[in-house]
GROMACS .gro file of C-alpha atoms in nm:
model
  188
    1UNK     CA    1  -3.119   1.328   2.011
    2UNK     CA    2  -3.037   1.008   2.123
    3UNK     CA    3  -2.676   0.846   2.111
    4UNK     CA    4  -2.710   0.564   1.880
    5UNK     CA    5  -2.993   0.697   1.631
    6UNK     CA    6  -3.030   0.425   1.362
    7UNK     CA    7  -2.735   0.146   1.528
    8UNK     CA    8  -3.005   0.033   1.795
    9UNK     CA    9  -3.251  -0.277   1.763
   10UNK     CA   10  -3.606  -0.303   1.874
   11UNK     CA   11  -3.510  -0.315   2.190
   12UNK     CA   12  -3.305  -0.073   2.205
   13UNK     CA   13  -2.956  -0.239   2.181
   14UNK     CA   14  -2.681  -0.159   1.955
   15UNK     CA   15  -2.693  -0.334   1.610
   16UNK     CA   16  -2.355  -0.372   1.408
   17UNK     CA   17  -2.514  -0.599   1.120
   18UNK     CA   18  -2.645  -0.271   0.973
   19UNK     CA   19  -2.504  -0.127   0.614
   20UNK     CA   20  -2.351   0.249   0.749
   21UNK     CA   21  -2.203   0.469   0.476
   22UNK     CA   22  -2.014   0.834   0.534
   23UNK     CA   23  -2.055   1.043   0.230
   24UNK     CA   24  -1.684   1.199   0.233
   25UNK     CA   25  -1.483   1.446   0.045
   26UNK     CA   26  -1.210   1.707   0.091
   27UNK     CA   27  -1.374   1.942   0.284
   28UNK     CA   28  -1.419   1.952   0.710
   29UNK     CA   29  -1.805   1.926   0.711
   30UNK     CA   30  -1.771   1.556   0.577
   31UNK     CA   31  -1.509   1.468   0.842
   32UNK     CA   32  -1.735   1.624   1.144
   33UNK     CA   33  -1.990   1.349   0.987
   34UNK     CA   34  -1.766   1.055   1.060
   35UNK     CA   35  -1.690   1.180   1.379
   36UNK     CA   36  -2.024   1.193   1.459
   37UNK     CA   37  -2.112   0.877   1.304
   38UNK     CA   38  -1.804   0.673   1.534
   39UNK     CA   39  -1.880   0.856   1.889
   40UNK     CA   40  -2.243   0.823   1.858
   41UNK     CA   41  -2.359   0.526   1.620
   42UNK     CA   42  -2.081   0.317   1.511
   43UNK     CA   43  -1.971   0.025   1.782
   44UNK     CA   44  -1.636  -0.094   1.784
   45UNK     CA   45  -1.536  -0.368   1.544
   46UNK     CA   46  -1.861  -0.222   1.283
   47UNK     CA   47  -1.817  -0.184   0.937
   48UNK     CA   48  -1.861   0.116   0.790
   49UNK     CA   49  -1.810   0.267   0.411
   50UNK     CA   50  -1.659   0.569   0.333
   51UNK     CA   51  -1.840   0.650  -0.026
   52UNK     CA   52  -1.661   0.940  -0.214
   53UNK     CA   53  -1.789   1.122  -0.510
   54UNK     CA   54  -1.530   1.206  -0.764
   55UNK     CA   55  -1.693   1.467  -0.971
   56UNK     CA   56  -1.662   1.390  -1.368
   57UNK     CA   57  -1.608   1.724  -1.565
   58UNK     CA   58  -1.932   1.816  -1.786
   59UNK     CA   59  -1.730   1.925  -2.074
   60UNK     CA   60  -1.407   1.614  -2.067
   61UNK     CA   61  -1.030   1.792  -2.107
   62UNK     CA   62  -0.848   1.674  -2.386
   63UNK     CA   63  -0.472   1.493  -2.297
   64UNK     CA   64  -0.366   1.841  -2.489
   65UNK     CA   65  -0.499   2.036  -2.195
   66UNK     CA   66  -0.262   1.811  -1.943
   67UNK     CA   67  -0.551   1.619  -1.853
   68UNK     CA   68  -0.372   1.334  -1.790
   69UNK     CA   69  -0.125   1.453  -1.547
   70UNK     CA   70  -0.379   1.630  -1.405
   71UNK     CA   71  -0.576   1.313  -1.339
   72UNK     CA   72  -0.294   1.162  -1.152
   73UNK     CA   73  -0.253   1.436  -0.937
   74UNK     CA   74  -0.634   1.437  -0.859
   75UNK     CA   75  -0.626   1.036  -0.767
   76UNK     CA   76  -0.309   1.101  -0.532
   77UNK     CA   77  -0.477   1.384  -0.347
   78UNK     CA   78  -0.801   1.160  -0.314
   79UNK     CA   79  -0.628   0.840  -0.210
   80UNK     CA   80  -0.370   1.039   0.055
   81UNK     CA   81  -0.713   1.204   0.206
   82UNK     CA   82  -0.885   0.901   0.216
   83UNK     CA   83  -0.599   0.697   0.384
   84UNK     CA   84  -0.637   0.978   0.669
   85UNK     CA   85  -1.024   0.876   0.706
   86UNK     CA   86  -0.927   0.505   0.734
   87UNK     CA   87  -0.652   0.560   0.968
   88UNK     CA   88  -0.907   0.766   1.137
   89UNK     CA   89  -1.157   0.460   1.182
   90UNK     CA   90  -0.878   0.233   1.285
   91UNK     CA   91  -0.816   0.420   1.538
   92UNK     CA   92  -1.119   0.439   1.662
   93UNK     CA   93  -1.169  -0.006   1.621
   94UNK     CA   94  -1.411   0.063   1.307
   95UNK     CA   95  -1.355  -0.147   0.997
   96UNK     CA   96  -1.371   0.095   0.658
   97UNK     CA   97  -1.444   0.006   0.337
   98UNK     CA   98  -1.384   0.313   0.067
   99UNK     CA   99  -1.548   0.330  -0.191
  100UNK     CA  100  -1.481   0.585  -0.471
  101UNK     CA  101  -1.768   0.693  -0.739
  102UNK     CA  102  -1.728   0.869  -1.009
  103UNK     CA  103  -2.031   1.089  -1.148
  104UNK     CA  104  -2.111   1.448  -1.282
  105UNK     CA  105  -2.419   1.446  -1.041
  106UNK     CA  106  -2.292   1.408  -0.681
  107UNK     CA  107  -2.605   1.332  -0.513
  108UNK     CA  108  -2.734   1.110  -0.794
  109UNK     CA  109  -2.455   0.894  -0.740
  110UNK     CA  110  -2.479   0.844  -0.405
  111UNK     CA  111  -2.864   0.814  -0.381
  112UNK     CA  112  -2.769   0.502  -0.665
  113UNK     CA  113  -2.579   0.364  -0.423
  114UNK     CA  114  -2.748   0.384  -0.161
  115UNK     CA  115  -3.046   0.218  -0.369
  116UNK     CA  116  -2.763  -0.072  -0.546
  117UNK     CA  117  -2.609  -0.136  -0.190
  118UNK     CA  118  -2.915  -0.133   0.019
  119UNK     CA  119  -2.737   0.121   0.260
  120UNK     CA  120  -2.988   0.135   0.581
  121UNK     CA  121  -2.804   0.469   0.658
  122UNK     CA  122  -2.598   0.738   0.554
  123UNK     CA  123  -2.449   1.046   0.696
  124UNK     CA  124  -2.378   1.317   0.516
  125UNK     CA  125  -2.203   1.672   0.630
  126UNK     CA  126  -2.288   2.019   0.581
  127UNK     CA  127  -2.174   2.382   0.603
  128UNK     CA  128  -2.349   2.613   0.837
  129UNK     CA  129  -2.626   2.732   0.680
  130UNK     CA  130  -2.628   3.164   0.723
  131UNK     CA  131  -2.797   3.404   0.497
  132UNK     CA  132  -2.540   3.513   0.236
  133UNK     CA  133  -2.370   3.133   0.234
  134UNK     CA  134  -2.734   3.016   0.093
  135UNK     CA  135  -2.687   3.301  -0.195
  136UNK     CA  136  -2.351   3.173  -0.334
  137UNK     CA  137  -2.387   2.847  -0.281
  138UNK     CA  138  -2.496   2.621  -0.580
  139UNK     CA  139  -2.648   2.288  -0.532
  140UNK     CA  140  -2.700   2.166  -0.206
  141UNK     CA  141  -2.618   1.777  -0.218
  142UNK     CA  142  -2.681   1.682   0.183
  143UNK     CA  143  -3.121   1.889   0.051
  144UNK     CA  144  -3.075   1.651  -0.228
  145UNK     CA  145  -3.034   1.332  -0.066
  146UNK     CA  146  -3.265   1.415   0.201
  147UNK     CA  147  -3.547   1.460  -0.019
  148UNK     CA  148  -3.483   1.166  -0.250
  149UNK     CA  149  -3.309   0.879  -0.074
  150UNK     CA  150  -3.490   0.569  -0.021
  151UNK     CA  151  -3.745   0.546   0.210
  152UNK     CA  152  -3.547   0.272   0.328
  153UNK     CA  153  -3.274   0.455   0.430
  154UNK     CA  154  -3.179   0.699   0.759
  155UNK     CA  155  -3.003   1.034   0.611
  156UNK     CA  156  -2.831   1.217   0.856
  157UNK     CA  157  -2.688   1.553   0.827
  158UNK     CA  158  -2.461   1.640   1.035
  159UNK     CA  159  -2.335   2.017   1.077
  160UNK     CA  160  -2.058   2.149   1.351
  161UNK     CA  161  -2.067   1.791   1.465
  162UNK     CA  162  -2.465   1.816   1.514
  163UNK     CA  163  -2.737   1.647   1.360
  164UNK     CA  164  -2.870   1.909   1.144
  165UNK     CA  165  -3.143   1.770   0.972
  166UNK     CA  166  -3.274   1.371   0.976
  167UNK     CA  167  -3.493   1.141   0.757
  168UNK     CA  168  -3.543   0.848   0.934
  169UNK     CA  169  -3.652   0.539   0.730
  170UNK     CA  170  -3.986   0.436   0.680
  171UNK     CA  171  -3.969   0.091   0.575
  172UNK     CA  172  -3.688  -0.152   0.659
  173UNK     CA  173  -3.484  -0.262   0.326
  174UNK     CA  174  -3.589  -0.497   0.044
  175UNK     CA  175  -3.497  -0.791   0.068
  176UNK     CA  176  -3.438  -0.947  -0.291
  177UNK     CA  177  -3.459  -1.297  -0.336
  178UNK     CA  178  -3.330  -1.292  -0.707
  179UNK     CA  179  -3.065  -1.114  -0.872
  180UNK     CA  180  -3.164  -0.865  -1.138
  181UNK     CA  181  -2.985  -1.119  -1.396
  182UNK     CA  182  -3.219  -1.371  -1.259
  183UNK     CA  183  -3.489  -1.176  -1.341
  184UNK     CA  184  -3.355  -1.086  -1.641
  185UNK     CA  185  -3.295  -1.443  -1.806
  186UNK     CA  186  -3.672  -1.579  -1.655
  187UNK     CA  187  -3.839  -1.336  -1.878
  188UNK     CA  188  -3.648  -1.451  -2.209
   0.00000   0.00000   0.00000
């Protein structure tokens, strides 16, 4: 593949007015994505977000259960890994924006925000994909978002610091010349 996949112009120069977004979490596959993204899309001085998914329990503990603590702990472990991925991109001259969601539904929230920010693309890791891992492992979020981002959007995923699979956009992004509230208070 190319170096700069979805960062270049028409004519083939690199573009940094382009919305970029790393889907992140704990694990390693996420952090080969934003590797990948800085050494091979990202230009120095770019903006890029860092969206992470904070996954809401189905079934909500009660403060009996030591839900609270236990919330506290969660939000320290989140913002000390994220503060590594920023420190990352500063190293690297990349501006980083994080942004933290908070759904039961992992890849709905992030295809929501990709459709709410107008995110032109997004790369997203993923484990190795061998027989018996495909057996035991439950949703796949990086099959997900592949299949129902945007058609406005690139989705990149990126596997032992590899593009893995692509979806490259089809359309460029809406443009919106009113707000929803706009819209919203013209038809009352």
């Amino acid at each position: 593949m190319s170096r700069t996949h979805s960062a270049r112009g028409e004519r083939g120069e690199r573009r940094s007015d382009r919305s970029v977004a790393v889907a992140v979490d704990k694990d390693k596959y996420s952090l080969q994505a934003l590797h990948w993204a800085i050494d091979n899309v990202l230009i120095r001085g770019q903006t890029l977000r860092l969206v992470h998914v904070l996954q809401k329990p189905i079934c909500p503990v009660s403060p009996d259960d030591g839900g609270v603590g236990g919330d506290r702990q969660v939000d320290n472990q989140n913002m000390d890994f994220l503060l590594r991925l920023r420190s990352l991109c500063a190293r690297k001259h990349i501006q980083c924006e994080t942004v933290v969601l908070e759904d039961s539904d992992v890849a709905k929230a992030l295809i929501g925000y990709i459709h709410q920010y107008e995110i032109e693309t997004l790369f997203v890791g993923a484990a190795s994909k061998t027989g018996i891992s495909r057996l035991f492992k439950g949703t796949n979020v990086p099959s997900i978002i592949l299949k129902l981002a945007p058609n406005f959007c690139n989705v990149y995923v990126i596997s032992r610091r590899k593009v893995a699979a692509a979806r490259t956009a089809t359309r460029s992004v809406p443009r919106r010349t009113q707000s929803w509230n706009d819209l919203a208070t013209s038809d009352t």
